Coordinates of C-alpha atoms in Angstrom, one line a residue:
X1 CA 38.1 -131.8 32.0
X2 CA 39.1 -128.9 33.8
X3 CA 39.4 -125.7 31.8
X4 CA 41.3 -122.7 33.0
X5 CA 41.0 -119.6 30.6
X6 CA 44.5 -118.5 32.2
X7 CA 48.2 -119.9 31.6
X8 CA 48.5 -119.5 35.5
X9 CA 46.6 -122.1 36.7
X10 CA 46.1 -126.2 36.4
X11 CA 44.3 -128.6 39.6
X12 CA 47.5 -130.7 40.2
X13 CA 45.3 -132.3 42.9
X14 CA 43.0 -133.9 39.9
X15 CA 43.1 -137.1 37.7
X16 CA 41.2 -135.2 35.0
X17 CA 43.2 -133.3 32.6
X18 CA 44.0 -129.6 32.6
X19 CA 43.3 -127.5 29.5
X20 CA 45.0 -124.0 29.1
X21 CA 42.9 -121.5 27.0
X22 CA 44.5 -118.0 26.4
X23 CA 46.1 -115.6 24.7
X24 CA 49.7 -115.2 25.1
X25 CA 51.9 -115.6 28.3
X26 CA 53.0 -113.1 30.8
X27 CA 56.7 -113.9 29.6
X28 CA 55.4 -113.1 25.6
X29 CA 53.5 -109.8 26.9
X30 CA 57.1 -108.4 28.7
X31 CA 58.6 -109.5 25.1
X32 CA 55.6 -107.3 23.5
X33 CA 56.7 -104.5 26.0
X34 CA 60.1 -104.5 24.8
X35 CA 61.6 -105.0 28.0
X36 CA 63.6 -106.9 30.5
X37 CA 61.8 -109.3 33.5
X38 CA 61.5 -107.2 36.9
X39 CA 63.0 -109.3 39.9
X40 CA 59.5 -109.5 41.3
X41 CA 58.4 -111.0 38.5
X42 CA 60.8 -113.9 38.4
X43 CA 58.9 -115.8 40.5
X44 CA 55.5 -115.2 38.6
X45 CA 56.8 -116.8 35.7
X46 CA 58.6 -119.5 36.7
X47 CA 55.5 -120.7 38.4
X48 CA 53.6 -119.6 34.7
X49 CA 56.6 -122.1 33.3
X50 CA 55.9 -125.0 34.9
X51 CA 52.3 -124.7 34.6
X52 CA 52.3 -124.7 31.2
X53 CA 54.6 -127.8 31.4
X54 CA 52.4 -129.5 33.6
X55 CA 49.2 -129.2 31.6
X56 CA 47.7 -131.8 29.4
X57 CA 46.7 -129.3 26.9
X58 CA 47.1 -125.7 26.1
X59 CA 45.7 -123.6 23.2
X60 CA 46.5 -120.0 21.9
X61 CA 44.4 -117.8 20.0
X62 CA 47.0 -116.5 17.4
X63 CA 49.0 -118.1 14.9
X64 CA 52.3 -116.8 15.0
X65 CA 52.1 -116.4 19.1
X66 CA 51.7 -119.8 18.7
X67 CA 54.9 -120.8 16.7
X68 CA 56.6 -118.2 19.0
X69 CA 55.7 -120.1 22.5
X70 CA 56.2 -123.7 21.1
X71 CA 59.9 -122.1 20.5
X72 CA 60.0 -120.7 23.7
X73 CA 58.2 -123.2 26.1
X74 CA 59.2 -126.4 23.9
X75 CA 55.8 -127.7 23.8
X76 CA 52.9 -128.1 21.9
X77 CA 50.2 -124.9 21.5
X78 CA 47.2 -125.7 19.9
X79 CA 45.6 -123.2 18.1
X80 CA 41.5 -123.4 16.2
X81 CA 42.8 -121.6 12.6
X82 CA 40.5 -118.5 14.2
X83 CA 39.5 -116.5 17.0
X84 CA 36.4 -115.4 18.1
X85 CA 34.5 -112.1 18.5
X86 CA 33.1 -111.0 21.8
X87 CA 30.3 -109.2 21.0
X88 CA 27.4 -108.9 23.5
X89 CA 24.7 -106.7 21.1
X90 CA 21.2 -108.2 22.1
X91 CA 19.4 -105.4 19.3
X92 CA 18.2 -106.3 16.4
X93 CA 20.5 -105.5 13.5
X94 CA 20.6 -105.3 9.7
X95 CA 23.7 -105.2 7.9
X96 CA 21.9 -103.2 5.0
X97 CA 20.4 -100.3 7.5
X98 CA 23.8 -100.1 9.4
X99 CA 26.0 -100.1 6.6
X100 CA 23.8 -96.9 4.9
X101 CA 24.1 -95.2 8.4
X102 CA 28.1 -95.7 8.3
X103 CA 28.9 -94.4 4.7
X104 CA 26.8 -90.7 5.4
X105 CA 28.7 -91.2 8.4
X106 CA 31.3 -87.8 9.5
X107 CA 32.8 -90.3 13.1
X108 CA 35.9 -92.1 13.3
X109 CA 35.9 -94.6 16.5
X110 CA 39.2 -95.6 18.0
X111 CA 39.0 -98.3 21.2
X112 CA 42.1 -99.1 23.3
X113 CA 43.5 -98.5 26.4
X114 CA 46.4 -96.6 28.3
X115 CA 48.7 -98.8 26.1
X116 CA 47.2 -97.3 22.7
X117 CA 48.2 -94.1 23.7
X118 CA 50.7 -93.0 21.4
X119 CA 48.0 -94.6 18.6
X120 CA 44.9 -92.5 19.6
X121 CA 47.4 -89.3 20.1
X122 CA 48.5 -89.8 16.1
X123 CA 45.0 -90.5 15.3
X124 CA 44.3 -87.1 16.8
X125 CA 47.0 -85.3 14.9
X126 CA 45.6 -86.8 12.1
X127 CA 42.4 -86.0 12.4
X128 CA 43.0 -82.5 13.6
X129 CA 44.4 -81.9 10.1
X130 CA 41.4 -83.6 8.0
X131 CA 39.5 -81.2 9.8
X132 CA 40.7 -78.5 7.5
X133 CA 39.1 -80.1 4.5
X134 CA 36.3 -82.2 6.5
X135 CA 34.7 -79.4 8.8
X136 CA 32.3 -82.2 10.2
X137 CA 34.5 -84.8 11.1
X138 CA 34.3 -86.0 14.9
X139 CA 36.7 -88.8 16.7
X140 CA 35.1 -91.1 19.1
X141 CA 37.9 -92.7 22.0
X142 CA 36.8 -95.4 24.2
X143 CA 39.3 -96.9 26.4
X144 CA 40.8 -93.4 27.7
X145 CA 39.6 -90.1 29.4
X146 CA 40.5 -86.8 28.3
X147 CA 42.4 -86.0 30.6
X148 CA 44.7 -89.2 29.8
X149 CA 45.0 -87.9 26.6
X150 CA 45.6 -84.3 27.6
X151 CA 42.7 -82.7 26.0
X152 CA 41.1 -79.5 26.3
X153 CA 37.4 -79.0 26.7
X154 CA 37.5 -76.4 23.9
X155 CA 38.1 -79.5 21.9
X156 CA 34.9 -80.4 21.0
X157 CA 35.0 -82.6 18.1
X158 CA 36.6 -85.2 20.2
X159 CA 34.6 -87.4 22.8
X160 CA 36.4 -89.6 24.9
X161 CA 34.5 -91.9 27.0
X162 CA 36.7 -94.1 29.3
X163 CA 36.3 -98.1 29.2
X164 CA 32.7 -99.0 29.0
X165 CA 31.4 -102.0 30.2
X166 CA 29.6 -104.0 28.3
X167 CA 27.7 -105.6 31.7
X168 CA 26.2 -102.3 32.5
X169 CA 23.7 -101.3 30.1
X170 CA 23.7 -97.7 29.4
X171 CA 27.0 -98.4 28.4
X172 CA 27.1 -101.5 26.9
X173 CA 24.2 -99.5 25.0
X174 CA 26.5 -96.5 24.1
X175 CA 29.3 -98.6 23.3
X176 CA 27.4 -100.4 20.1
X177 CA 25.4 -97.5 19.1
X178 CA 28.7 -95.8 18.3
X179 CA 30.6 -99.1 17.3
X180 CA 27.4 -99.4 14.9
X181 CA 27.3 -95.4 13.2
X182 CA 31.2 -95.2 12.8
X183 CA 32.3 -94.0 9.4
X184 CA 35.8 -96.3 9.8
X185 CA 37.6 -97.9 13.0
X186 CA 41.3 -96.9 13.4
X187 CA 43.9 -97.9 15.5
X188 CA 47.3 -97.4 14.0
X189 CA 49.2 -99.0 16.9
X190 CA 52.6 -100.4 15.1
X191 CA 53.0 -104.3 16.9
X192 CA 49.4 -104.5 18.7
X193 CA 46.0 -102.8 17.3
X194 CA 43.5 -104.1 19.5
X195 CA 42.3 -107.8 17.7
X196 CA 39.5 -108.3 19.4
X197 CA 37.8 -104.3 19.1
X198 CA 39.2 -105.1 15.3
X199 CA 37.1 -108.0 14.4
X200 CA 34.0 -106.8 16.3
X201 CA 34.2 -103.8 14.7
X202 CA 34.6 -105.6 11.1
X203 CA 31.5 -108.3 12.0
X204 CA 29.4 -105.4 12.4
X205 CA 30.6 -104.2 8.6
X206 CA 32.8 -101.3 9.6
X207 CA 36.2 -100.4 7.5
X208 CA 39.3 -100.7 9.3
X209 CA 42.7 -98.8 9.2
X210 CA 45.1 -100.6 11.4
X211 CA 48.7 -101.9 10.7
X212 CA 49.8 -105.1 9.4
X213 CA 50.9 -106.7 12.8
X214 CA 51.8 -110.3 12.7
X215 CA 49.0 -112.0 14.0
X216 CA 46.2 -110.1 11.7
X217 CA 48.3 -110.1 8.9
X218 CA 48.5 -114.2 9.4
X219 CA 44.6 -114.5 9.9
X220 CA 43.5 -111.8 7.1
X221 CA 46.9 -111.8 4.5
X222 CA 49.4 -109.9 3.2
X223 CA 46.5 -107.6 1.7
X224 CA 43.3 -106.7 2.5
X225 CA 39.4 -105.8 0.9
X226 CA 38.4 -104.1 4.2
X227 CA 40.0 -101.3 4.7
X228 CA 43.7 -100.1 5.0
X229 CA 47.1 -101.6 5.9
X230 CA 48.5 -98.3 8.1
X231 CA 52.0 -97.6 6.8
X232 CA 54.2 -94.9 8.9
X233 CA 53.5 -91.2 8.4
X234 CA 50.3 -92.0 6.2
X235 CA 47.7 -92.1 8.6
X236 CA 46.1 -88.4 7.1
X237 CA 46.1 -90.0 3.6
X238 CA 44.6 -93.1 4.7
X239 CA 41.6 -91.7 6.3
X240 CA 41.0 -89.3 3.6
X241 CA 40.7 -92.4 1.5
X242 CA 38.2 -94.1 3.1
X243 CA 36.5 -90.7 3.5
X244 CA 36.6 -89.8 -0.3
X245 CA 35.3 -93.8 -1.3
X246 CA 32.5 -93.7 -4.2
X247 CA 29.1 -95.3 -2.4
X248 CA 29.8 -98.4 -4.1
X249 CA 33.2 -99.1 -2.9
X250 CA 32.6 -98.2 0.6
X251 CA 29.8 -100.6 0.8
X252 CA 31.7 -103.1 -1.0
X253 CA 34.4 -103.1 1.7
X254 CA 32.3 -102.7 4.4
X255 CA 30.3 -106.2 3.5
X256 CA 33.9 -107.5 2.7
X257 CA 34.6 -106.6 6.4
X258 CA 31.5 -108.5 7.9
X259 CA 32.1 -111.4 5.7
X260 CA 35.9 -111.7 6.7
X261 CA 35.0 -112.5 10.3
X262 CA 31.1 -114.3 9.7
X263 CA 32.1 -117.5 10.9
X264 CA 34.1 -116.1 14.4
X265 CA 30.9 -117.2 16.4
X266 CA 30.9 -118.6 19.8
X267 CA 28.9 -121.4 18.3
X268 CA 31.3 -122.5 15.7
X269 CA 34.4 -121.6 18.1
X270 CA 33.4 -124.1 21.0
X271 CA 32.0 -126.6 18.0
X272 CA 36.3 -126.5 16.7
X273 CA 37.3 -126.7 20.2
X274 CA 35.6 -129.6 21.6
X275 CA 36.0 -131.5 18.0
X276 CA 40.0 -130.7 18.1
X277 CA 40.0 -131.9 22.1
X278 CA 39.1 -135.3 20.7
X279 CA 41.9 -134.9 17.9
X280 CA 44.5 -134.2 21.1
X281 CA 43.5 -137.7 22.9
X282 CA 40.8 -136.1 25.8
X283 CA 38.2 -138.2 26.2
X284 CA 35.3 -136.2 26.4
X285 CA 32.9 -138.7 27.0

């Protein structure tokens, strides 16, 4: 078969069949933005259209993106009733050890991007508040500088630390040791938190705070035992929460968060994939 992990691309010059792997189109990500399609972009995307007409197969990783492109593509998009966690820790790790480190834990992490920006910036509003009653309590940004976020170097309890990558060890290394010592991951972001920091985050048994967007809400419910749904203007109150936890619940949701996500393996993803090719008609053989 050939596999393209992009809704861009398919060999049209090949007798084998063309599988699309992704996320969600370029068309769905300009909806996400909440506005209209450039000129220059018309082209793009027609050329994105037919691709995804042409192909054999194509798969999504998200439910309800899912239901949303068959709608708007009128085609089939398969999707593995999961998704899958990219984590690239090589140390060795016990749940038991790291969970103890996170609840005498005083650091919040936040991870996203430029786009998160209105997110970390209520985040930091939020924080700068608890501060009052939690003297020790330290945010953690990666994704964005200081300097994107406006901040001070007077501000000390805040560390930003840019995108690190994971291929470059001292800061694939710095990246999990402060994945692995936060106190509670939050991204309040209102339609997009950052899936994929999410459920790393919650393999490795850390708490979450995020909001009920539709994708996670379809994969994890209505209600969760892992953390908080974020609701508007209740960010300070939710933190405090997690902060203010007896021992025993914290470490309850904390194992509730590493169990939610156990199976999101590469094994057991590719194992669903290549079982549901078969179900689709592609001869693997």
């Amino acid at each position: 078969m050939n596999l393209f992990l992009s809704y861009a691309f398919i060999n049209r010059y090949s007798n084998i069949p063309n599988i699309l792997w992704c996320d969600w189109t370029d068309r769905v990500v300009i909806e996400r933005q909440g506005r209209g399609i450039c000129w220059y972009e018309k082209k793009s995307l027609a050329h994105e259209d037919k691709t995804i007409r042409d192909a054999d197969v194509v798969y999504t990783m998200f439910p309800v993106c899912k239901e949303h492109m068959e709608q708007l593509y009128g085609r089939e998009f398969r999707y593995l009733d999961r998704n899958v966690i990219n984590t690239v820790y090589d140390k060795n790790y016990n749940i038991d050890t790291t969970i103890e480190q996170r609840y005498i834990s005083n650091n919040i992490l936040f991870i996203g991007n430029h786009r998160y920006q209105g997110a970390a910036e209520e985040l930091i509003s939020a924080c700068d508040r608890l501060r009052k009653l939690y003297p020790g309590l330290n945010l953690h940004i990666i994704g964005m500088t200081s300097n994107e976020l406006h901040l001070t170097s007077d501000v000390s309890w805040i560390k930003c630390y840019g995108y690190l990558h994971k291929d470059k060890p001292k800061e694939k290394d710095l990246y999990y040791e402060l994945l692995l010592n936060a106190k509670v991951f939050v991204n309040p972001a209102a339609q997009w938190g950052g899936y994929s920091s999410t459920v790393e985050a919650m393999y490795y048994g850390c708490p979450v705070i995020v909001s009920p967007y539709d994708d996670f809400a379809a994969n994890f419910g209505k209600e969760i035992n892992f953390g908080i749904y974020h609701k508007s203007g209740e960010l300070t109150d939710e933190i405090s929460t997690i902060l203010n936890m007896p021992e025993n619940e914290y470490k309850s949701i904390s194992r509730n968060a590493a169990n939610s996500v156990k199976d999101y393996t590469w094994d057991n993803y590719i194992n669903l994939f290549l079982n549901d090719l078969k179900k689709s008609g592609i001869n693997l053989d």
